[in-house]
Amino acid sequence: MWIELQTPPEPPPAAVSPQAHVRPAWDLTLALINATVQLDQPDGQGTRTAGTGFLISAPRPDGTPRTVLVTAAHVLNQMPDKQARIGWRTAQPDGAWKFAPEPLAIRDFDDQPLWMRHPERDIAVMEIQAPPEFARAAIPLGWLADENTLAAYQVGPGDELFALGFPRGLSANRAGFPILRVGRVASWPLSPVAAFPSFLLDFAVFPGNSGGPVFWTAAARSAPGRPEPDHPFIAGVLTQEVLVGQDRLDLGVVIHAVYVRQAIAMLDAPPWP
């Protein structure tokens, strides 16, 4: 569950590429950090179930704004009570941050889930009312990879991807920000997605990481000469670690982001048969 090069001459203004104004990779990474939250539920015995979620801005068909929480379905399934907690963070006037978790209803009065689960994959989505600053931080729907993204940008074995999460419920600091990790794609092939719905990432996974975004930014290393996107993309959702018996292999299973797209689409349509 869970957790340098000589500088070339500057071109004349008319020749400046639009890419010259792309934000630095660290800034794009911060966008993902700001959109990632901890989910947990105390069990009343001094322990808690913890996982990771992230926010997507997915307007309704009529164009009205909507914030959608994405996580692994098993994270919510393993929280038996009607309410979980979502770890909002509040900026303070002095520049500090305050961790301010609030209740999040995940089941109705009849104990029916308030989230939508993908019918085939360990993906859950639900519309939530997020504080304004978090609604603004939600990642655009277009940043979710589709069926062709990884192939189009030639993502393959050994390429780096980043992951955000809360391993064993641990945050990066007292403000509740997620921990950033890096791993390398550890499996092949990655497409077609319908045939290979998940892929492996070489990094240590812990309870609490589940539901976190696995993503690419320009800071990630890959083979030279490959095409590079003009914005980051979420490649998928971390859903589990790989175990053989009791042995941890330090591998994570990542479900392709196209299934998040599909689950969000289900919010606006009847459930699939």
PDB file of C-alpha atoms in Angstrom:
ATOM      1  CA  MET A   1       0.000   0.000   0.000  1.00  0.00           C
ATOM      2  CA  TRP A   2       0.778   2.042  -0.019  1.00  0.00           C
ATOM      3  CA  ILE A   3       4.327   4.797   0.676  1.00  0.00           C
ATOM      4  CA  GLU A   4      29.312  23.204 -19.031  1.00  0.00           C
ATOM      5  CA  LEU A   5      29.943  23.916 -22.942  1.00  0.00           C
ATOM      6  CA  GLN A   6      30.791  27.112 -24.472  1.00  0.00           C
ATOM      7  CA  THR A   7      27.857  29.397 -24.791  1.00  0.00           C
ATOM      8  CA  PRO A   8      26.861  29.897 -28.432  1.00  0.00           C
ATOM      9  CA  PRO A   9      26.127  33.369 -29.740  1.00  0.00           C
ATOM     10  CA  GLU A  10      22.684  34.590 -28.966  1.00  0.00           C
ATOM     11  CA  PRO A  11      20.332  34.488 -31.959  1.00  0.00           C
ATOM     12  CA  PRO A  12      18.652  37.681 -33.110  1.00  0.00           C
ATOM     13  CA  PRO A  13      15.318  38.291 -31.408  1.00  0.00           C
ATOM     14  CA  ALA A  14      13.270  37.147 -34.380  1.00  0.00           C
ATOM     15  CA  ALA A  15      15.016  33.766 -34.290  1.00  0.00           C
ATOM     16  CA  VAL A  16      14.334  33.031 -30.637  1.00  0.00           C
ATOM     17  CA  SER A  17      12.504  29.754 -30.307  1.00  0.00           C
ATOM     18  CA  PRO A  18       9.368  29.545 -28.175  1.00  0.00           C
ATOM     19  CA  GLN A  19      11.286  26.940 -26.200  1.00  0.00           C
ATOM     20  CA  ALA A  20      13.495  29.738 -24.837  1.00  0.00           C
ATOM     21  CA  HIS A  21      10.659  30.677 -22.553  1.00  0.00           C
ATOM     22  CA  VAL A  22       9.931  27.208 -21.209  1.00  0.00           C
ATOM     23  CA  ARG A  23      10.132  27.142 -17.435  1.00  0.00           C
ATOM     24  CA  PRO A  24      13.153  25.395 -15.875  1.00  0.00           C
ATOM     25  CA  ALA A  25      12.769  21.708 -15.079  1.00  0.00           C
ATOM     26  CA  TRP A  26      12.876  22.275 -11.329  1.00  0.00           C
ATOM     27  CA  ASP A  27       9.921  24.632 -11.617  1.00  0.00           C
ATOM     28  CA  LEU A  28       7.955  22.030 -13.538  1.00  0.00           C
ATOM     29  CA  THR A  29       8.838  19.448 -10.914  1.00  0.00           C
ATOM     30  CA  LEU A  30       7.526  21.813  -8.252  1.00  0.00           C
ATOM     31  CA  ALA A  31       4.215  21.849 -10.062  1.00  0.00           C
ATOM     32  CA  LEU A  32       3.900  18.111  -9.515  1.00  0.00           C
ATOM     33  CA  ILE A  33       5.062  18.409  -5.903  1.00  0.00           C
ATOM     34  CA  ASN A  34       2.427  21.039  -5.188  1.00  0.00           C
ATOM     35  CA  ALA A  35      -0.288  18.844  -6.673  1.00  0.00           C
ATOM     36  CA  THR A  36       0.624  15.734  -4.644  1.00  0.00           C
ATOM     37  CA  VAL A  37      -1.001  15.053  -1.277  1.00  0.00           C
ATOM     38  CA  GLN A  38      -0.915  12.486   1.473  1.00  0.00           C
ATOM     39  CA  LEU A  39      -3.966  10.371   2.152  1.00  0.00           C
ATOM     40  CA  ASP A  40      -4.358   8.566   5.438  1.00  0.00           C
ATOM     41  CA  GLN A  41      -6.819   7.101   7.887  1.00  0.00           C
ATOM     42  CA  PRO A  42      -6.031   6.445  11.571  1.00  0.00           C
ATOM     43  CA  ASP A  43      -7.210   3.096  12.880  1.00  0.00           C
ATOM     44  CA  GLY A  44      -7.780   4.247  16.460  1.00  0.00           C
ATOM     45  CA  GLN A  45      -4.944   2.070  17.744  1.00  0.00           C
ATOM     46  CA  GLY A  46      -2.066   4.436  17.176  1.00  0.00           C
ATOM     47  CA  THR A  47      -1.364   3.404  13.617  1.00  0.00           C
ATOM     48  CA  ARG A  48      -2.738   4.530  10.281  1.00  0.00           C
ATOM     49  CA  THR A  49      -3.166   3.482   6.702  1.00  0.00           C
ATOM     50  CA  ALA A  50      -1.338   5.889   4.378  1.00  0.00           C
ATOM     51  CA  GLY A  51      -1.091   6.443   0.670  1.00  0.00           C
ATOM     52  CA  THR A  52      -0.467   9.094  -1.941  1.00  0.00           C
ATOM     53  CA  GLY A  53      -2.736  11.003  -4.282  1.00  0.00           C
ATOM     54  CA  PHE A  54      -2.413  13.816  -6.786  1.00  0.00           C
ATOM     55  CA  LEU A  55      -4.759  16.396  -8.237  1.00  0.00           C
ATOM     56  CA  ILE A  56      -5.803  16.771 -11.865  1.00  0.00           C
ATOM     57  CA  SER A  57      -7.712  19.704 -13.329  1.00  0.00           C
ATOM     58  CA  ALA A  58     -10.353  17.971 -15.433  1.00  0.00           C
ATOM     59  CA  PRO A  59     -13.158  20.323 -16.497  1.00  0.00           C
ATOM     60  CA  ARG A  60     -16.626  18.873 -16.947  1.00  0.00           C
ATOM     61  CA  PRO A  61     -18.007  18.475 -20.479  1.00  0.00           C
ATOM     62  CA  ASP A  62     -19.707  21.872 -20.169  1.00  0.00           C
ATOM     63  CA  GLY A  63     -16.352  23.502 -19.340  1.00  0.00           C
ATOM     64  CA  THR A  64     -16.948  24.157 -15.655  1.00  0.00           C
ATOM     65  CA  PRO A  65     -13.851  23.623 -13.499  1.00  0.00           C
ATOM     66  CA  ARG A  66     -13.382  20.387 -11.619  1.00  0.00           C
ATOM     67  CA  THR A  67     -10.592  19.053  -9.413  1.00  0.00           C
ATOM     68  CA  VAL A  68     -10.112  15.295  -9.447  1.00  0.00           C
ATOM     69  CA  LEU A  69      -8.125  13.301  -6.914  1.00  0.00           C
ATOM     70  CA  VAL A  70      -6.194  10.365  -8.382  1.00  0.00           C
ATOM     71  CA  THR A  71      -4.773   7.501  -6.370  1.00  0.00           C
ATOM     72  CA  ALA A  72      -4.471   3.720  -6.425  1.00  0.00           C
ATOM     73  CA  ALA A  73      -7.839   2.109  -5.811  1.00  0.00           C
ATOM     74  CA  HIS A  74      -6.474  -0.201  -3.135  1.00  0.00           C
ATOM     75  CA  VAL A  75      -5.400   2.803  -1.060  1.00  0.00           C
ATOM     76  CA  LEU A  76      -9.039   3.785  -0.582  1.00  0.00           C
ATOM     77  CA  ASN A  77     -10.256   0.198  -0.376  1.00  0.00           C
ATOM     78  CA  GLN A  78      -7.974  -0.398   2.600  1.00  0.00           C
ATOM     79  CA  MET A  79      -9.464   2.537   4.467  1.00  0.00           C
ATOM     80  CA  PRO A  80     -12.655   1.098   5.959  1.00  0.00           C
ATOM     81  CA  ASP A  81     -14.155   4.226   7.519  1.00  0.00           C
ATOM     82  CA  LYS A  82     -16.337   6.739   5.745  1.00  0.00           C
ATOM     83  CA  GLN A  83     -13.759   9.489   6.100  1.00  0.00           C
ATOM     84  CA  ALA A  84     -10.055   9.633   5.329  1.00  0.00           C
ATOM     85  CA  ARG A  85      -7.753  12.603   5.708  1.00  0.00           C
ATOM     86  CA  ILE A  86      -6.166  14.604   2.926  1.00  0.00           C
ATOM     87  CA  GLY A  87      -2.959  16.481   3.690  1.00  0.00           C
ATOM     88  CA  TRP A  88      -3.455  20.055   2.624  1.00  0.00           C
ATOM     89  CA  ARG A  89      -0.548  22.475   3.110  1.00  0.00           C
ATOM     90  CA  THR A  90      -0.990  26.172   3.832  1.00  0.00           C
ATOM     91  CA  ALA A  91       1.567  28.897   3.091  1.00  0.00           C
ATOM     92  CA  GLN A  92       2.184  31.230   6.019  1.00  0.00           C
ATOM     93  CA  PRO A  93       2.927  34.989   5.848  1.00  0.00           C
ATOM     94  CA  ASP A  94       6.490  34.430   7.048  1.00  0.00           C
ATOM     95  CA  GLY A  95       7.243  32.015   4.206  1.00  0.00           C
ATOM     96  CA  ALA A  96       6.754  28.892   6.308  1.00  0.00           C
ATOM     97  CA  TRP A  97       4.195  26.207   5.535  1.00  0.00           C
ATOM     98  CA  LYS A  98       1.664  24.542   7.773  1.00  0.00           C
ATOM     99  CA  PHE A  99       0.510  20.967   7.372  1.00  0.00           C
ATOM    100  CA  ALA A 100      -3.263  21.085   7.714  1.00  0.00           C
ATOM    101  CA  PRO A 101      -4.952  17.737   6.979  1.00  0.00           C
ATOM    102  CA  GLU A 102      -8.726  17.789   6.708  1.00  0.00           C
ATOM    103  CA  PRO A 103     -11.399  15.101   6.562  1.00  0.00           C
ATOM    104  CA  LEU A 104     -12.244  13.693   3.155  1.00  0.00           C
ATOM    105  CA  ALA A 105     -15.454  11.741   2.685  1.00  0.00           C
ATOM    106  CA  ILE A 106     -14.692   8.558   0.758  1.00  0.00           C
ATOM    107  CA  ARG A 107     -17.931   6.643   1.389  1.00  0.00           C
ATOM    108  CA  ASP A 108     -21.557   7.650   1.662  1.00  0.00           C
ATOM    109  CA  PHE A 109     -23.976   6.849   4.490  1.00  0.00           C
ATOM    110  CA  ASP A 110     -24.581   3.406   2.984  1.00  0.00           C
ATOM    111  CA  ASP A 111     -20.850   2.718   2.906  1.00  0.00           C
ATOM    112  CA  GLN A 112     -20.790   2.953  -0.892  1.00  0.00           C
ATOM    113  CA  PRO A 113     -17.521   4.304  -2.357  1.00  0.00           C
ATOM    114  CA  LEU A 114     -17.562   7.900  -3.495  1.00  0.00           C
ATOM    115  CA  TRP A 115     -14.708   7.230  -5.871  1.00  0.00           C
ATOM    116  CA  MET A 116     -14.797   5.747  -9.367  1.00  0.00           C
ATOM    117  CA  ARG A 117     -12.578   2.733  -9.894  1.00  0.00           C
ATOM    118  CA  HIS A 118     -11.257   1.774 -13.289  1.00  0.00           C
ATOM    119  CA  PRO A 119     -12.910  -1.573 -14.084  1.00  0.00           C
ATOM    120  CA  GLU A 120      -9.636  -3.317 -14.927  1.00  0.00           C
ATOM    121  CA  ARG A 121      -6.831  -1.376 -13.241  1.00  0.00           C
ATOM    122  CA  ASP A 122      -5.881  -0.334  -9.723  1.00  0.00           C
ATOM    123  CA  ILE A 123      -6.838   3.294 -10.356  1.00  0.00           C
ATOM    124  CA  ALA A 124      -9.372   5.400  -8.471  1.00  0.00           C
ATOM    125  CA  VAL A 125     -10.560   8.939  -9.173  1.00  0.00           C
ATOM    126  CA  MET A 126     -13.005  11.175  -7.374  1.00  0.00           C
ATOM    127  CA  GLU A 127     -14.159  14.738  -7.665  1.00  0.00           C
ATOM    128  CA  ILE A 128     -13.225  16.782  -4.604  1.00  0.00           C
ATOM    129  CA  GLN A 129     -13.642  20.293  -3.304  1.00  0.00           C
ATOM    130  CA  ALA A 130     -10.045  21.458  -2.909  1.00  0.00           C
ATOM    131  CA  PRO A 131      -8.882  24.686  -1.288  1.00  0.00           C
ATOM    132  CA  PRO A 132      -8.422  27.381  -3.959  1.00  0.00           C
ATOM    133  CA  GLU A 133      -4.636  27.199  -3.881  1.00  0.00           C
ATOM    134  CA  PHE A 134      -4.750  23.440  -4.450  1.00  0.00           C
ATOM    135  CA  ALA A 135      -7.364  23.719  -7.171  1.00  0.00           C
ATOM    136  CA  ARG A 136      -4.992  26.129  -8.921  1.00  0.00           C
ATOM    137  CA  ALA A 137      -2.100  23.704  -8.393  1.00  0.00           C
ATOM    138  CA  ALA A 138      -3.963  20.779  -9.984  1.00  0.00           C
ATOM    139  CA  ILE A 139      -2.147  19.387 -13.022  1.00  0.00           C
ATOM    140  CA  PRO A 140      -3.775  19.951 -16.427  1.00  0.00           C
ATOM    141  CA  LEU A 141      -5.486  16.896 -17.857  1.00  0.00           C
ATOM    142  CA  GLY A 142      -3.274  17.228 -20.942  1.00  0.00           C
ATOM    143  CA  TRP A 143      -0.222  16.374 -18.846  1.00  0.00           C
ATOM    144  CA  LEU A 144      -1.464  12.814 -18.517  1.00  0.00           C
ATOM    145  CA  ALA A 145       0.279  10.599 -21.059  1.00  0.00           C
ATOM    146  CA  ASP A 146      -1.965   8.933 -23.602  1.00  0.00           C
ATOM    147  CA  GLU A 147      -1.519   5.685 -25.541  1.00  0.00           C
ATOM    148  CA  ASN A 148       1.173   7.207 -27.787  1.00  0.00           C
ATOM    149  CA  THR A 149       3.175   9.475 -25.487  1.00  0.00           C
ATOM    150  CA  LEU A 150       5.933   7.112 -24.385  1.00  0.00           C
ATOM    151  CA  ALA A 151       6.472   5.818 -27.908  1.00  0.00           C
ATOM    152  CA  ALA A 152       6.397   9.318 -29.412  1.00  0.00           C
ATOM    153  CA  TYR A 153       9.158  10.471 -27.083  1.00  0.00           C
ATOM    154  CA  GLN A 154      11.030   7.157 -27.288  1.00  0.00           C
ATOM    155  CA  VAL A 155      10.904   6.464 -23.571  1.00  0.00           C
ATOM    156  CA  GLY A 156      12.540   3.124 -22.962  1.00  0.00           C
ATOM    157  CA  PRO A 157      14.620   0.949 -20.642  1.00  0.00           C
ATOM    158  CA  GLY A 158      17.136   2.878 -18.565  1.00  0.00           C
ATOM    159  CA  ASP A 159      15.432   6.233 -18.983  1.00  0.00           C
ATOM    160  CA  GLU A 160      14.755   8.147 -15.802  1.00  0.00           C
ATOM    161  CA  LEU A 161      11.381   8.989 -14.405  1.00  0.00           C
ATOM    162  CA  PHE A 162      10.536  10.711 -11.140  1.00  0.00           C
ATOM    163  CA  ALA A 163       8.100   9.563  -8.492  1.00  0.00           C
ATOM    164  CA  LEU A 164       6.446  11.384  -5.631  1.00  0.00           C
ATOM    165  CA  GLY A 165       5.032   9.823  -2.519  1.00  0.00           C
ATOM    166  CA  PHE A 166       4.942   9.318   1.211  1.00  0.00           C
ATOM    167  CA  PRO A 167       6.875   6.101   1.952  1.00  0.00           C
ATOM    168  CA  ARG A 168       5.574   4.624   5.190  1.00  0.00           C
ATOM    169  CA  GLY A 169       3.616   7.841   5.644  1.00  0.00           C
ATOM    170  CA  LEU A 170       6.807   9.900   5.844  1.00  0.00           C
ATOM    171  CA  SER A 171       6.839  13.363   4.303  1.00  0.00           C
ATOM    172  CA  ALA A 172       9.820  15.424   3.177  1.00  0.00           C
ATOM    173  CA  ASN A 173       9.358  17.839   6.070  1.00  0.00           C
ATOM    174  CA  ARG A 174       6.908  18.933   8.724  1.00  0.00           C
ATOM    175  CA  ALA A 175       4.972  20.900   6.126  1.00  0.00           C
ATOM    176  CA  GLY A 176       3.767  17.632   4.595  1.00  0.00           C
ATOM    177  CA  PHE A 177       5.384  17.856   1.185  1.00  0.00           C
ATOM    178  CA  PRO A 178       5.954  14.571  -0.687  1.00  0.00           C
ATOM    179  CA  ILE A 179       9.329  12.922  -1.103  1.00  0.00           C
ATOM    180  CA  LEU A 180      10.812  13.010  -4.608  1.00  0.00           C
ATOM    181  CA  ARG A 181      12.503   9.847  -5.853  1.00  0.00           C
ATOM    182  CA  VAL A 182      14.076   8.904  -9.176  1.00  0.00           C
ATOM    183  CA  GLY A 183      14.079   5.528 -10.883  1.00  0.00           C
ATOM    184  CA  ARG A 184      14.849   3.996 -14.242  1.00  0.00           C
ATOM    185  CA  VAL A 185      12.461   2.247 -16.542  1.00  0.00           C
ATOM    186  CA  ALA A 186      13.164  -1.414 -15.914  1.00  0.00           C
ATOM    187  CA  SER A 187      10.982  -3.238 -18.430  1.00  0.00           C
ATOM    188  CA  TRP A 188      10.346  -3.510 -22.153  1.00  0.00           C
ATOM    189  CA  PRO A 189       8.263  -3.143 -24.218  1.00  0.00           C
ATOM    190  CA  LEU A 190       6.141  -0.282 -22.934  1.00  0.00           C
ATOM    191  CA  SER A 191       3.628  -0.294 -25.758  1.00  0.00           C
ATOM    192  CA  PRO A 192       1.111  -0.945 -27.033  1.00  0.00           C
ATOM    193  CA  VAL A 193      -0.478   0.012 -23.757  1.00  0.00           C
ATOM    194  CA  ALA A 194      -3.399  -2.350 -24.273  1.00  0.00           C
ATOM    195  CA  ALA A 195      -0.941  -5.266 -24.316  1.00  0.00           C
ATOM    196  CA  PHE A 196       1.371  -3.886 -21.630  1.00  0.00           C
ATOM    197  CA  PRO A 197      -0.843  -1.915 -19.214  1.00  0.00           C
ATOM    198  CA  SER A 198       1.939  -1.478 -16.665  1.00  0.00           C
ATOM    199  CA  PHE A 199       5.713  -1.219 -16.562  1.00  0.00           C
ATOM    200  CA  LEU A 200       8.476  -1.570 -13.972  1.00  0.00           C
ATOM    201  CA  LEU A 201      10.470   1.233 -12.396  1.00  0.00           C
ATOM    202  CA  ASP A 202      13.786   0.480 -10.681  1.00  0.00           C
ATOM    203  CA  PHE A 203      13.577   2.127  -7.268  1.00  0.00           C
ATOM    204  CA  ALA A 204      12.711   1.121  -3.726  1.00  0.00           C
ATOM    205  CA  VAL A 205       8.990   1.196  -3.007  1.00  0.00           C
ATOM    206  CA  PHE A 206       7.404   1.249   0.435  1.00  0.00           C
ATOM    207  CA  PRO A 207       3.913   1.209   1.851  1.00  0.00           C
ATOM    208  CA  GLY A 208       2.559   4.731   1.473  1.00  0.00           C
ATOM    209  CA  ASN A 209       4.004   5.233  -2.028  1.00  0.00           C
ATOM    210  CA  SER A 210       0.975   3.767  -3.718  1.00  0.00           C
ATOM    211  CA  GLY A 211      -1.094   6.216  -5.731  1.00  0.00           C
ATOM    212  CA  GLY A 212       1.770   8.623  -6.391  1.00  0.00           C
ATOM    213  CA  PRO A 213       2.511  10.102  -9.806  1.00  0.00           C
ATOM    214  CA  VAL A 214       5.401   8.804 -11.917  1.00  0.00           C
ATOM    215  CA  PHE A 215       6.439  11.539 -14.301  1.00  0.00           C
ATOM    216  CA  TRP A 216       8.959  12.985 -16.746  1.00  0.00           C
ATOM    217  CA  THR A 217      10.502  16.460 -16.728  1.00  0.00           C
ATOM    218  CA  ALA A 218      13.521  17.844 -18.594  1.00  0.00           C
ATOM    219  CA  ALA A 219      15.652  17.093 -15.517  1.00  0.00           C
ATOM    220  CA  ALA A 220      15.336  13.360 -16.197  1.00  0.00           C
ATOM    221  CA  ARG A 221      18.161  11.639 -18.063  1.00  0.00           C
ATOM    222  CA  SER A 222      17.567   9.729 -21.285  1.00  0.00           C
ATOM    223  CA  ALA A 223      19.541   8.752 -24.372  1.00  0.00           C
ATOM    224  CA  PRO A 224      20.770  11.810 -26.342  1.00  0.00           C
ATOM    225  CA  GLY A 225      19.038  12.881 -29.498  1.00  0.00           C
ATOM    226  CA  ARG A 226      15.556  11.875 -28.517  1.00  0.00           C
ATOM    227  CA  PRO A 227      12.585  14.214 -29.057  1.00  0.00           C
ATOM    228  CA  GLU A 228      11.678  16.162 -25.968  1.00  0.00           C
ATOM    229  CA  PRO A 229       8.203  17.270 -24.940  1.00  0.00           C
ATOM    230  CA  ASP A 230       7.472  20.955 -24.333  1.00  0.00           C
ATOM    231  CA  HIS A 231       5.933  20.210 -20.937  1.00  0.00           C
ATOM    232  CA  PRO A 232       6.251  17.451 -18.376  1.00  0.00           C
ATOM    233  CA  PHE A 233       3.949  14.481 -18.493  1.00  0.00           C
ATOM    234  CA  ILE A 234       2.658  11.982 -16.002  1.00  0.00           C
ATOM    235  CA  ALA A 235       3.613   8.553 -17.281  1.00  0.00           C
ATOM    236  CA  GLY A 236       1.557   6.635 -14.772  1.00  0.00           C
ATOM    237  CA  VAL A 237       0.592   5.833 -11.223  1.00  0.00           C
ATOM    238  CA  LEU A 238       2.673   3.749  -8.842  1.00  0.00           C
ATOM    239  CA  THR A 239       0.486   0.964  -7.511  1.00  0.00           C
ATOM    240  CA  GLN A 240       2.691  -1.657  -5.848  1.00  0.00           C
ATOM    241  CA  GLU A 241       6.136  -3.003  -5.141  1.00  0.00           C
ATOM    242  CA  VAL A 242       7.427  -6.281  -6.528  1.00  0.00           C
ATOM    243  CA  LEU A 243       7.889  -9.063  -3.995  1.00  0.00           C
ATOM    244  CA  VAL A 244       9.063 -12.623  -4.494  1.00  0.00           C
ATOM    245  CA  GLY A 245       8.052 -14.395  -1.345  1.00  0.00           C
ATOM    246  CA  GLN A 246       9.394 -12.124   1.356  1.00  0.00           C
ATOM    247  CA  ASP A 247      12.123 -10.671  -0.845  1.00  0.00           C
ATOM    248  CA  ARG A 248      11.803  -7.060  -1.954  1.00  0.00           C
ATOM    249  CA  LEU A 249      13.228  -6.519  -5.429  1.00  0.00           C
ATOM    250  CA  ASP A 250      13.242  -2.697  -5.263  1.00  0.00           C
ATOM    251  CA  LEU A 251      10.932  -2.501  -8.234  1.00  0.00           C
ATOM    252  CA  GLY A 252       7.701  -0.590  -8.546  1.00  0.00           C
ATOM    253  CA  VAL A 253       4.736  -1.386 -10.754  1.00  0.00           C
ATOM    254  CA  VAL A 254       3.462   1.651 -12.677  1.00  0.00           C
ATOM    255  CA  ILE A 255       0.087   1.636 -14.384  1.00  0.00           C
ATOM    256  CA  HIS A 256       0.004   3.748 -17.536  1.00  0.00           C
ATOM    257  CA  ALA A 257      -1.623   7.177 -17.213  1.00  0.00           C
ATOM    258  CA  VAL A 258      -4.031   6.427 -20.051  1.00  0.00           C
ATOM    259  CA  TYR A 259      -6.038   4.454 -17.529  1.00  0.00           C
ATOM    260  CA  VAL A 260      -6.325   7.564 -15.375  1.00  0.00           C
ATOM    261  CA  ARG A 261      -7.707   9.347 -18.436  1.00  0.00           C
ATOM    262  CA  GLN A 262     -10.224   6.557 -18.878  1.00  0.00           C
ATOM    263  CA  ALA A 263     -11.271   6.604 -15.235  1.00  0.00           C
ATOM    264  CA  ILE A 264     -11.788  10.376 -15.301  1.00  0.00           C
ATOM    265  CA  ALA A 265     -13.929   9.984 -18.421  1.00  0.00           C
ATOM    266  CA  MET A 266     -16.082   7.555 -16.445  1.00  0.00           C
ATOM    267  CA  LEU A 267     -17.030  10.360 -14.090  1.00  0.00           C
ATOM    268  CA  ASP A 268     -19.061  11.843 -16.964  1.00  0.00           C
ATOM    269  CA  ALA A 269     -20.565   8.619 -18.283  1.00  0.00           C
ATOM    270  CA  PRO A 270     -22.339   5.529 -16.941  1.00  0.00           C
ATOM    271  CA  PRO A 271     -20.015   2.871 -15.522  1.00  0.00           C
ATOM    272  CA  TRP A 272     -18.606   0.447 -18.000  1.00  0.00           C
ATOM    273  CA  PRO A 273     -20.322  -2.961 -18.148  1.00  0.00           C
TER     274      PRO A 273
END
